[in-house]
Structure formats: structure tokens, C-alpha cells
Short mmCIF file of C-alpha atoms in Angstrom, two decimals:
data_model
loop_
_atom_site.label_atom_id
_atom_site.label_comp_id
_atom_site.label_asym_id
_atom_site.label_seq_id
_atom_site.Cartn_x
_atom_site.Cartn_y
_atom_site.Cartn_z
CA GLN A 1 0.00 0.00 0.00
CA VAL A 2 1.26 3.48 -0.93
CA GLN A 3 -0.24 6.78 0.12
CA LEU A 4 0.26 9.81 -2.09
CA MET A 5 -0.17 13.37 -0.92
CA GLU A 6 -0.26 16.26 -3.39
CA SER A 7 0.41 19.85 -2.41
CA GLY A 8 1.24 23.17 -4.03
CA GLY A 9 -2.02 24.01 -5.71
CA GLY A 10 -3.66 27.40 -5.42
CA LEU A 11 -4.91 30.47 -7.22
CA VAL A 12 -2.60 32.17 -9.68
CA GLN A 13 -2.95 34.73 -12.43
CA ALA A 14 -2.42 33.77 -16.06
CA GLY A 15 1.27 33.78 -16.87
CA GLY A 16 2.22 32.78 -13.35
CA SER A 17 3.84 29.63 -12.03
CA LEU A 18 3.13 26.91 -9.50
CA LYS A 19 5.08 23.86 -8.40
CA LEU A 20 3.11 20.81 -7.36
CA SER A 21 4.56 18.10 -5.15
CA CYS A 22 3.49 14.51 -4.69
CA ALA A 23 4.95 12.86 -1.62
CA ALA A 24 4.82 9.08 -1.40
CA SER A 25 4.68 7.11 1.82
CA ARG A 26 7.46 4.79 0.69
CA SER A 27 10.36 4.64 -1.73
CA ILE A 28 9.63 5.52 -5.34
CA THR A 29 13.03 4.45 -6.64
CA ASN A 30 11.73 1.31 -8.33
CA ILE A 31 8.31 2.62 -9.31
CA ILE A 32 7.71 1.80 -12.96
CA SER A 33 5.46 4.69 -13.92
CA MET A 34 4.64 8.01 -12.31
CA GLY A 35 2.48 10.74 -13.67
CA TRP A 36 0.35 13.82 -13.20
CA PHE A 37 -3.26 13.99 -14.35
CA ARG A 38 -5.80 16.78 -14.18
CA GLN A 39 -9.54 17.07 -14.29
CA ALA A 40 -11.18 20.28 -15.34
CA PRO A 41 -14.78 21.01 -14.34
CA GLY A 42 -17.14 18.97 -16.47
CA LYS A 43 -14.35 17.15 -18.26
CA GLN A 44 -12.69 13.78 -18.03
CA ARG A 45 -9.41 13.27 -16.23
CA GLU A 46 -6.50 13.63 -18.62
CA LEU A 47 -2.80 12.84 -18.55
CA VAL A 48 -0.60 15.90 -18.19
CA ALA A 49 2.88 14.42 -17.84
CA SER A 50 4.43 11.07 -17.08
CA THR A 51 7.79 9.51 -16.43
CA ILE A 52 8.75 5.88 -16.48
CA HIS A 53 11.57 4.04 -14.75
CA SER A 54 13.81 4.16 -17.82
CA GLY A 55 13.77 7.94 -17.64
CA SER A 56 11.46 8.50 -20.58
CA ILE A 57 9.19 11.50 -20.14
CA SER A 58 6.09 12.53 -22.03
CA TYR A 59 3.80 15.55 -21.92
CA ALA A 60 0.36 16.42 -23.20
CA GLU A 61 0.61 18.67 -26.23
CA SER A 62 -1.18 21.45 -24.38
CA VAL A 63 1.55 21.72 -21.72
CA LYS A 64 4.71 21.02 -23.72
CA GLY A 65 7.31 23.72 -23.18
CA ARG A 66 5.50 25.01 -20.08
CA PHE A 67 5.39 22.12 -17.59
CA ILE A 68 8.26 20.01 -16.26
CA ILE A 69 7.86 16.71 -14.45
CA SER A 70 10.63 15.54 -12.16
CA ARG A 71 11.23 13.19 -9.27
CA ASP A 72 13.51 13.12 -6.26
CA ASN A 73 13.94 9.51 -5.23
CA ALA A 74 15.76 10.48 -2.06
CA LYS A 75 12.70 12.42 -0.90
CA ASN A 76 10.14 9.98 -2.32
CA THR A 77 8.60 12.93 -4.11
CA MET A 78 7.51 13.77 -7.62
CA TYR A 79 7.07 17.33 -8.85
CA LEU A 80 5.29 19.25 -11.56
CA GLN A 81 6.69 22.68 -12.31
CA MET A 82 4.03 24.66 -14.15
CA ASN A 83 5.05 27.86 -15.90
CA ASN A 84 3.17 30.37 -18.04
CA LEU A 85 -0.11 29.07 -16.68
CA LYS A 86 -3.28 29.61 -18.68
CA PRO A 87 -6.93 29.66 -17.57
CA GLU A 88 -7.43 26.34 -19.37
CA ASP A 89 -4.93 24.76 -16.97
CA THR A 90 -7.51 25.14 -14.20
CA GLY A 91 -8.54 21.89 -12.57
CA VAL A 92 -7.76 19.36 -9.90
CA TYR A 93 -4.34 17.82 -10.34
CA TYR A 94 -3.72 14.25 -9.28
CA CYS A 95 -0.54 12.26 -9.05
CA ARG A 96 -0.55 8.59 -9.88
CA ILE A 97 1.98 5.82 -9.56
CA ALA A 98 1.76 2.41 -11.16
CA ASN A 99 3.85 -0.58 -10.24
CA GLY A 100 1.52 -3.43 -11.01
CA ILE A 101 -1.01 -1.66 -8.82
CA VAL A 102 -2.22 1.86 -9.46
CA TYR A 103 -2.31 4.44 -6.67
CA TRP A 104 -3.82 7.92 -6.80
CA GLY A 105 -3.44 10.95 -4.61
CA GLN A 106 -6.41 12.94 -3.36
CA GLY A 107 -5.75 15.86 -5.70
CA THR A 108 -4.78 19.50 -5.37
CA ARG A 109 -6.77 22.30 -6.96
CA VAL A 110 -5.21 24.75 -9.39
CA THR A 111 -7.13 27.83 -10.45
CA VAL A 112 -5.72 30.16 -13.08
CA SER A 113 -7.46 33.51 -13.42
CA SER A 114 -7.41 35.52 -16.62
#
């Protein structure tokens, strides 16, 4: 069992930045897949960014060049640096890890005002 706790969400003006954190209750060193998802009001949850154990990283087209996913294995924490935020980035952001079993965090809300 792994607990995930997101933090770092909030209200920011368009063009601003936020850094989300996802702290895991145990080591993430050998976790196969880690990622950030978001769910905007009235929309389905979508993948924002993901990283796999080999080091490969992928981003949704809508966030390429603006968001950066990273992980600090020593701190059991994954991050999402979000720059040049847009109102359409508004939503609840969830972290997810998958290592045969999928675990989700409870989400952190991001609101970008125009």
C-alpha cells in the first residue's frame, strides 16, 4: 500500500507559475510509472505528464514547453513545475503511480485567473 499526498495548488494569475509536489509514503526508486493527471470542471481526467523508470518523459501537447515533471527519489517525491499558466490549466491535479497496482493521490486544486 502506498499513500500519495499532493500539495502546491492554489490560485494564480495567467502567466504565473506553481510547483506541485506529490509525496509518497514509501520509496519511489523502483516505481515503474509516475504521472500527473488533471480534471477540469465537467471534463474527463486527462494525462498531463508522465515519467517511467527508464527515464522516458512525455507531456500532453497542451503543456509542452511550459510544464516540467521531475522526481527526487531520495525524498520519495515527484514534482510538476508549471510555468506560463493559462486559464485552461484550471482543474484538480492528481498524481498517480503504477507498479503493477495503481495508486492515486487525493488531488490539489489549481485555479488560473485571466
